[in-house]
Amino acid sequence: MQISPTANAELSAALERVVNNKTKPLGSLGVLEVLAKQIGLIQGTTALSIVGPAILVFAGDHGVVAEGVSAYPQDVTWQMVENFLGQGAAINVFARQMGCALHVVDAGVNHDFGARNGLHDRKVAHGTRNFAQEPAMTAEQCAAALAHGAALAADLPGNVVGFGEMGIGNTTAAAALMHKLTGIPVAHCVGAGTGLSAEGVLHKQHVIEAAVAKHADISDPLGVLAAFGGFEIAMMAGAMLKAAEMRKVLLIDGFIVTSALLVAARLQPAILDYCVFAHCSDESGHKLMLDNLGARPLLNLGLRLGEGTGSALALPLLQAAVNFVNQMATFESAQVSEKSE
């Protein structure tokens, strides 16, 4: 899989001319102008479009929950998947509001759902192993998760893919990945997740630090992903890589989704050209993770739910960026005088 950078001097200049010729002062639509140019470079055209936007929500369980790192029991993962299937979660509400397709994926939940309408069964195993004791997954399991994610992304018909997740314990996995891939101290990577006390956060930090010491010899991105990641995180990374290869816009949600992107970006740095960062999560560490990637998030709403909620809420801003390019009058067409020299 090879992702091409979007850089194109000729197209970039053409997009600049299109944006600057709209009936507005130069730069006055701010980040929307930056976004429009990015979408144009991804799509290789000045005729921008948003077609069939979809959000993939990957669910998986984590063996490290046995170390007491979450405020909620592991059963909440499968119970929330049932909530997604019953159309009752926040992501269902927001996806409906935005007219966005929603795909729920069992990447590795510790529960048997059986054949269910609306659920993609790509279960690699019934949750990862406890990375405080041993690698979370084998190299083969990690490769299978990446391949499943790529296949799911390849089957999506539209040109915008948002990412979300569900998995009790996955902020612990994401914090471990963040530390290993960025070198940022564990204490700055760890947050409250679903609502840990200060004492709980400190315990989570110590669990990660001990696990990092146990797996100290692992440093390559795929090795780090297998040692500390979750099946939902690995599957997201595979889906991101494939979606970018297909020149789709990637909508990146919060802390856990961004940890999957960290892995993908270490494998294929050009993937960042395709990423629109929906928001800065309230989960401690996400801002530092975004800074490490040189990312500028669109929203800052104090969100820390996951599920792809930030991806859904950012979608109207993508549509606005596309619409002003396609529908707004030019100075010439509206017979509006341009700025005096």
mmCIF file of C-alpha atoms in Angstrom, residues 17-287:
data_model
loop_
_atom_site.group_PDB
_atom_site.id
_atom_site.type_symbol
_atom_site.label_atom_id
_atom_site.label_comp_id
_atom_site.label_asym_id
_atom_site.label_seq_id
_atom_site.Cartn_x
_atom_site.Cartn_y
_atom_site.Cartn_z
ATOM 1 C CA ARG A 17 -7.367 31.625 -7.519
ATOM 2 C CA VAL A 18 -10.845 30.075 -7.189
ATOM 3 C CA VAL A 19 -11.012 30.772 -3.447
ATOM 4 C CA ASN A 20 -9.611 34.309 -3.732
ATOM 5 C CA ASN A 21 -12.023 35.270 -6.524
ATOM 6 C CA LYS A 22 -15.130 34.719 -4.385
ATOM 7 C CA THR A 23 -17.046 37.784 -3.210
ATOM 8 C CA LYS A 24 -15.229 38.284 0.094
ATOM 9 C CA PRO A 25 -12.052 39.867 1.414
ATOM 10 C CA LEU A 26 -8.965 37.683 0.970
ATOM 11 C CA GLY A 27 -8.719 35.050 3.682
ATOM 12 C CA SER A 28 -11.955 36.108 5.362
ATOM 13 C CA LEU A 29 -13.377 32.576 5.509
ATOM 14 C CA GLY A 30 -10.336 31.538 7.504
ATOM 15 C CA VAL A 31 -10.012 27.812 8.189
ATOM 16 C CA LEU A 32 -12.790 27.037 5.677
ATOM 17 C CA GLU A 33 -10.507 28.325 2.925
ATOM 18 C CA VAL A 34 -7.661 26.104 4.121
ATOM 19 C CA LEU A 35 -10.072 23.181 4.266
ATOM 20 C CA ALA A 36 -11.407 23.807 0.772
ATOM 21 C CA LYS A 37 -7.891 23.837 -0.662
ATOM 22 C CA GLN A 38 -7.025 20.618 1.193
ATOM 23 C CA ILE A 39 -10.139 18.875 -0.141
ATOM 24 C CA GLY A 40 -9.321 20.072 -3.653
ATOM 25 C CA LEU A 41 -5.783 18.703 -3.442
ATOM 26 C CA ILE A 42 -7.075 15.361 -2.131
ATOM 27 C CA GLN A 43 -9.668 15.117 -4.898
ATOM 28 C CA GLY A 44 -7.349 16.483 -7.584
ATOM 29 C CA THR A 45 -9.796 19.116 -8.805
ATOM 30 C CA THR A 46 -11.246 22.596 -8.268
ATOM 31 C CA ALA A 47 -14.761 21.073 -8.587
ATOM 32 C CA LEU A 48 -15.042 19.856 -4.990
ATOM 33 C CA SER A 49 -17.609 17.335 -3.819
ATOM 34 C CA ILE A 50 -18.789 15.424 -0.768
ATOM 35 C CA VAL A 51 -20.370 12.155 -1.826
ATOM 36 C CA GLY A 52 -21.729 9.430 0.453
ATOM 37 C CA PRO A 53 -19.950 10.373 3.695
ATOM 38 C CA ALA A 54 -19.692 7.459 6.123
ATOM 39 C CA ILE A 55 -18.433 6.870 9.649
ATOM 40 C CA LEU A 56 -16.859 3.573 10.690
ATOM 41 C CA VAL A 57 -17.150 2.787 14.403
ATOM 42 C CA PHE A 58 -14.799 -0.019 15.470
ATOM 43 C CA ALA A 59 -15.393 -1.835 18.768
ATOM 44 C CA GLY A 60 -12.947 -4.018 20.683
ATOM 45 C CA ASP A 61 -12.055 -5.147 24.188
ATOM 46 C CA HIS A 62 -8.748 -4.910 26.015
ATOM 47 C CA GLY A 63 -7.111 -7.442 28.318
ATOM 48 C CA VAL A 64 -5.407 -4.650 30.254
ATOM 49 C CA VAL A 65 -8.795 -3.877 31.869
ATOM 50 C CA ALA A 66 -7.866 -6.683 34.312
ATOM 51 C CA GLU A 67 -5.369 -4.214 35.838
ATOM 52 C CA GLY A 68 -8.173 -1.921 37.041
ATOM 53 C CA VAL A 69 -7.521 0.899 34.581
ATOM 54 C CA SER A 70 -11.152 1.756 33.770
ATOM 55 C CA ALA A 71 -14.015 3.241 35.750
ATOM 56 C CA TYR A 72 -16.440 0.945 33.892
ATOM 57 C CA PRO A 73 -16.619 -2.872 33.569
ATOM 58 C CA GLN A 74 -15.671 -4.525 30.298
ATOM 59 C CA ASP A 75 -19.288 -5.538 29.607
ATOM 60 C CA VAL A 76 -20.011 -1.910 28.723
ATOM 61 C CA THR A 77 -18.245 -2.443 25.371
ATOM 62 C CA TRP A 78 -20.744 -5.013 24.081
ATOM 63 C CA GLN A 79 -23.655 -3.217 25.744
ATOM 64 C CA MET A 80 -22.740 -0.031 23.865
ATOM 65 C CA VAL A 81 -22.475 -1.969 20.603
ATOM 66 C CA GLU A 82 -26.062 -3.088 21.265
ATOM 67 C CA ASN A 83 -26.929 0.572 21.824
ATOM 68 C CA PHE A 84 -25.379 1.472 18.450
ATOM 69 C CA LEU A 85 -27.394 -1.287 16.768
ATOM 70 C CA GLY A 86 -30.527 -0.035 18.540
ATOM 71 C CA GLN A 87 -29.896 3.500 17.183
ATOM 72 C CA GLY A 88 -29.698 4.906 20.712
ATOM 73 C CA ALA A 89 -26.171 6.313 21.060
ATOM 74 C CA ALA A 90 -24.910 9.838 20.478
ATOM 75 C CA ILE A 91 -23.217 8.802 17.243
ATOM 76 C CA ASN A 92 -26.521 7.443 15.913
ATOM 77 C CA VAL A 93 -28.210 10.773 16.671
ATOM 78 C CA PHE A 94 -25.473 12.872 15.067
ATOM 79 C CA ALA A 95 -24.998 10.623 12.022
ATOM 80 C CA ARG A 96 -28.750 10.783 11.338
ATOM 81 C CA GLN A 97 -28.710 14.560 11.732
ATOM 82 C CA MET A 98 -25.823 14.902 9.275
ATOM 83 C CA GLY A 99 -27.217 12.415 6.744
ATOM 84 C CA CYS A 100 -24.140 10.267 7.208
ATOM 85 C CA ALA A 101 -23.986 6.474 6.821
ATOM 86 C CA LEU A 102 -22.879 4.661 9.989
ATOM 87 C CA HIS A 103 -21.100 1.306 10.004
ATOM 88 C CA VAL A 104 -20.544 -0.567 13.280
ATOM 89 C CA VAL A 105 -17.675 -3.073 13.283
ATOM 90 C CA ASP A 106 -16.969 -5.830 15.810
ATOM 91 C CA ALA A 107 -13.181 -5.813 15.657
ATOM 92 C CA GLY A 108 -12.672 -7.881 18.805
ATOM 93 C CA VAL A 109 -15.417 -7.548 21.404
ATOM 94 C CA ASN A 110 -15.487 -10.084 24.247
ATOM 95 C CA HIS A 111 -19.056 -11.105 23.404
ATOM 96 C CA ASP A 112 -20.859 -13.168 20.771
ATOM 97 C CA PHE A 113 -23.462 -11.084 18.951
ATOM 98 C CA GLY A 114 -24.419 -13.631 16.314
ATOM 99 C CA ALA A 115 -25.489 -12.480 12.866
ATOM 100 C CA ARG A 116 -26.977 -9.005 13.263
ATOM 101 C CA ASN A 117 -28.283 -6.452 10.829
ATOM 102 C CA GLY A 118 -26.016 -3.412 10.812
ATOM 103 C CA LEU A 119 -23.020 -5.144 12.396
ATOM 104 C CA HIS A 120 -19.879 -5.995 10.428
ATOM 105 C CA ASP A 121 -18.388 -9.073 12.104
ATOM 106 C CA ARG A 122 -14.616 -8.824 11.739
ATOM 107 C CA LYS A 123 -13.800 -10.223 15.183
ATOM 108 C CA VAL A 124 -10.121 -11.164 15.386
ATOM 109 C CA ALA A 125 -10.452 -12.547 18.931
ATOM 110 C CA HIS A 126 -12.550 -11.987 22.067
ATOM 111 C CA GLY A 127 -10.466 -9.012 23.130
ATOM 112 C CA THR A 128 -6.719 -8.519 23.274
ATOM 113 C CA ARG A 129 -4.456 -10.047 25.897
ATOM 114 C CA ASN A 130 -3.289 -8.058 28.905
ATOM 115 C CA PHE A 131 -0.341 -5.987 27.687
ATOM 116 C CA ALA A 132 0.797 -5.500 31.285
ATOM 117 C CA GLN A 133 1.736 -9.188 31.175
ATOM 118 C CA GLU A 134 2.335 -10.026 27.470
ATOM 119 C CA PRO A 135 1.886 -8.429 24.029
ATOM 120 C CA ALA A 136 -1.732 -7.450 23.396
ATOM 121 C CA MET A 137 -1.843 -9.382 20.139
ATOM 122 C CA THR A 138 0.310 -11.592 17.955
ATOM 123 C CA ALA A 139 1.865 -10.232 14.781
ATOM 124 C CA GLU A 140 -0.598 -12.382 12.832
ATOM 125 C CA GLN A 141 -3.602 -10.964 14.697
ATOM 126 C CA CYS A 142 -2.333 -7.429 14.146
ATOM 127 C CA ALA A 143 -1.908 -8.076 10.410
ATOM 128 C CA ALA A 144 -5.410 -9.573 10.221
ATOM 129 C CA ALA A 145 -6.921 -6.508 11.920
ATOM 130 C CA LEU A 146 -5.106 -4.139 9.546
ATOM 131 C CA ALA A 147 -6.289 -6.183 6.537
ATOM 132 C CA HIS A 148 -9.914 -6.236 7.747
ATOM 133 C CA GLY A 149 -9.848 -2.459 8.180
ATOM 134 C CA ALA A 150 -8.431 -1.940 4.699
ATOM 135 C CA ALA A 151 -11.109 -4.179 3.156
ATOM 136 C CA LEU A 152 -13.910 -2.317 4.958
ATOM 137 C CA ALA A 153 -12.611 1.050 3.736
ATOM 138 C CA ALA A 154 -12.247 -0.271 0.189
ATOM 139 C CA ASP A 155 -15.932 -1.259 0.150
ATOM 140 C CA LEU A 156 -17.223 2.212 1.088
ATOM 141 C CA PRO A 157 -18.698 4.027 -1.934
ATOM 142 C CA GLY A 158 -18.253 7.658 -0.845
ATOM 143 C CA ASN A 159 -15.300 10.050 -0.734
ATOM 144 C CA VAL A 160 -15.332 11.032 2.978
ATOM 145 C CA VAL A 161 -14.659 8.539 5.784
ATOM 146 C CA GLY A 162 -14.984 9.401 9.459
ATOM 147 C CA PHE A 163 -13.595 7.216 12.230
ATOM 148 C CA GLY A 164 -14.913 6.324 15.673
ATOM 149 C CA GLU A 165 -14.412 3.624 18.300
ATOM 150 C CA MET A 166 -15.765 1.925 21.394
ATOM 151 C CA GLY A 167 -13.769 -0.176 23.821
ATOM 152 C CA ILE A 168 -13.475 -0.112 27.592
ATOM 153 C CA GLY A 169 -9.775 0.299 28.375
ATOM 154 C CA ASN A 170 -8.834 1.782 25.041
ATOM 155 C CA THR A 171 -7.599 5.112 26.430
ATOM 156 C CA THR A 172 -4.955 3.021 28.248
ATOM 157 C CA ALA A 173 -3.906 1.396 24.985
ATOM 158 C CA ALA A 174 -3.944 4.757 23.184
ATOM 159 C CA ALA A 175 -1.816 6.406 25.890
ATOM 160 C CA ALA A 176 0.740 3.590 25.668
ATOM 161 C CA LEU A 177 0.875 3.925 21.866
ATOM 162 C CA MET A 178 1.219 7.694 22.181
ATOM 163 C CA HIS A 179 4.155 7.386 24.560
ATOM 164 C CA LYS A 180 5.957 4.759 22.477
ATOM 165 C CA LEU A 181 5.468 6.554 19.149
ATOM 166 C CA THR A 182 6.093 10.143 20.264
ATOM 167 C CA GLY A 183 8.422 9.820 23.263
ATOM 168 C CA ILE A 184 6.141 12.076 25.310
ATOM 169 C CA PRO A 185 6.329 11.023 29.001
ATOM 170 C CA VAL A 186 3.575 8.608 30.084
ATOM 171 C CA ALA A 187 2.375 11.081 32.735
ATOM 172 C CA HIS A 188 1.475 13.537 29.946
ATOM 173 C CA CYS A 189 -0.259 10.869 27.865
ATOM 174 C CA VAL A 190 -2.607 9.496 30.522
ATOM 175 C CA GLY A 191 -6.036 10.930 31.298
ATOM 176 C CA ALA A 192 -9.249 10.088 33.107
ATOM 177 C CA GLY A 193 -10.791 8.137 30.236
ATOM 178 C CA THR A 194 -14.384 7.300 31.169
ATOM 179 C CA GLY A 195 -14.049 9.096 34.512
ATOM 180 C CA LEU A 196 -11.199 7.841 36.687
ATOM 181 C CA SER A 197 -10.333 9.665 39.913
ATOM 182 C CA ALA A 198 -6.901 11.293 40.296
ATOM 183 C CA GLU A 199 -5.806 8.154 42.145
ATOM 184 C CA GLY A 200 -7.131 6.005 39.291
ATOM 185 C CA VAL A 201 -5.266 8.051 36.700
ATOM 186 C CA LEU A 202 -2.027 7.616 38.657
ATOM 187 C CA HIS A 203 -2.613 3.852 38.834
ATOM 188 C CA LYS A 204 -3.211 3.775 35.066
ATOM 189 C CA GLN A 205 0.036 5.664 34.562
ATOM 190 C CA HIS A 206 1.957 3.144 36.668
ATOM 191 C CA VAL A 207 0.416 0.202 34.786
ATOM 192 C CA ILE A 208 1.523 1.708 31.461
ATOM 193 C CA GLU A 209 5.005 2.552 32.719
ATOM 194 C CA ALA A 210 5.516 -1.009 33.966
ATOM 195 C CA ALA A 211 4.254 -2.423 30.667
ATOM 196 C CA VAL A 212 6.503 -0.123 28.654
ATOM 197 C CA ALA A 213 9.481 -1.333 30.696
ATOM 198 C CA LYS A 214 8.439 -4.965 30.075
ATOM 199 C CA HIS A 215 8.257 -4.401 26.303
ATOM 200 C CA ALA A 216 11.179 -1.960 26.151
ATOM 201 C CA ASP A 217 12.830 -3.659 23.160
ATOM 202 C CA ILE A 218 9.878 -2.990 20.826
ATOM 203 C CA SER A 219 10.086 0.223 18.809
ATOM 204 C CA ASP A 220 8.893 -0.320 15.216
ATOM 205 C CA PRO A 221 5.320 0.925 14.560
ATOM 206 C CA LEU A 222 3.752 -2.469 13.836
ATOM 207 C CA GLY A 223 5.540 -4.027 16.806
ATOM 208 C CA VAL A 224 4.301 -1.234 19.071
ATOM 209 C CA LEU A 225 0.756 -1.625 17.711
ATOM 210 C CA ALA A 226 0.801 -5.385 18.369
ATOM 211 C CA ALA A 227 2.273 -4.964 21.855
ATOM 212 C CA PHE A 228 -0.036 -2.235 23.168
ATOM 213 C CA GLY A 229 -2.887 -1.657 20.721
ATOM 214 C CA GLY A 230 -6.421 -2.932 20.456
ATOM 215 C CA PHE A 231 -8.063 -4.755 17.602
ATOM 216 C CA GLU A 232 -10.273 -1.707 17.009
ATOM 217 C CA ILE A 233 -7.204 0.556 16.908
ATOM 218 C CA ALA A 234 -5.362 -1.715 14.467
ATOM 219 C CA MET A 235 -8.443 -2.077 12.271
ATOM 220 C CA MET A 236 -8.857 1.718 12.199
ATOM 221 C CA ALA A 237 -5.231 2.132 11.147
ATOM 222 C CA GLY A 238 -5.745 -0.302 8.273
ATOM 223 C CA ALA A 239 -8.922 1.467 7.187
ATOM 224 C CA MET A 240 -7.210 4.859 7.323
ATOM 225 C CA LEU A 241 -4.314 3.693 5.182
ATOM 226 C CA LYS A 242 -6.624 2.229 2.533
ATOM 227 C CA ALA A 243 -8.957 5.249 2.510
ATOM 228 C CA ALA A 244 -6.003 7.594 1.974
ATOM 229 C CA GLU A 245 -4.626 5.354 -0.768
ATOM 230 C CA MET A 246 -8.031 5.744 -2.466
ATOM 231 C CA ARG A 247 -7.736 9.549 -2.077
ATOM 232 C CA LYS A 248 -10.662 9.927 0.307
ATOM 233 C CA VAL A 249 -10.957 12.623 2.958
ATOM 234 C CA LEU A 250 -10.288 11.173 6.427
ATOM 235 C CA LEU A 251 -12.199 12.685 9.362
ATOM 236 C CA ILE A 252 -10.188 12.023 12.520
ATOM 237 C CA ASP A 253 -12.106 11.959 15.815
ATOM 238 C CA GLY A 254 -10.544 12.056 19.290
ATOM 239 C CA PHE A 255 -7.790 10.533 21.400
ATOM 240 C CA ILE A 256 -8.131 6.856 20.467
ATOM 241 C CA VAL A 257 -8.741 7.479 16.772
ATOM 242 C CA THR A 258 -5.703 9.772 16.681
ATOM 243 C CA SER A 259 -3.577 7.038 18.298
ATOM 244 C CA ALA A 260 -4.498 4.772 15.361
ATOM 245 C CA LEU A 261 -3.478 7.573 12.999
ATOM 246 C CA LEU A 262 -0.143 7.892 14.828
ATOM 247 C CA VAL A 263 0.601 4.296 13.854
ATOM 248 C CA ALA A 264 -0.589 4.825 10.271
ATOM 249 C CA ALA A 265 1.459 8.026 9.933
ATOM 250 C CA ARG A 266 4.621 6.292 11.117
ATOM 251 C CA LEU A 267 4.052 3.698 8.378
ATOM 252 C CA GLN A 268 2.986 6.167 5.640
ATOM 253 C CA PRO A 269 3.697 9.824 6.527
ATOM 254 C CA ALA A 270 1.803 11.109 3.456
ATOM 255 C CA ILE A 271 -1.464 9.977 5.073
ATOM 256 C CA LEU A 272 -1.508 13.268 7.005
ATOM 257 C CA ASP A 273 -2.285 15.138 3.761
ATOM 258 C CA TYR A 274 -5.685 13.382 3.737
ATOM 259 C CA CYS A 275 -6.612 13.996 7.378
ATOM 260 C CA VAL A 276 -9.096 16.556 8.637
ATOM 261 C CA PHE A 277 -8.851 16.706 12.427
ATOM 262 C CA ALA A 278 -12.408 17.083 13.671
ATOM 263 C CA HIS A 279 -11.763 18.379 17.184
ATOM 264 C CA CYS A 280 -9.461 18.545 20.167
ATOM 265 C CA SER A 281 -10.726 16.126 22.795
ATOM 266 C CA ASP A 282 -10.967 16.948 26.468
ATOM 267 C CA GLU A 283 -9.058 13.712 27.151
ATOM 268 C CA SER A 284 -5.712 14.664 28.641
ATOM 269 C CA GLY A 285 -2.958 14.095 26.104
ATOM 270 C CA HIS A 286 -4.951 14.646 22.917
ATOM 271 C CA LYS A 287 -3.687 18.191 22.369
#
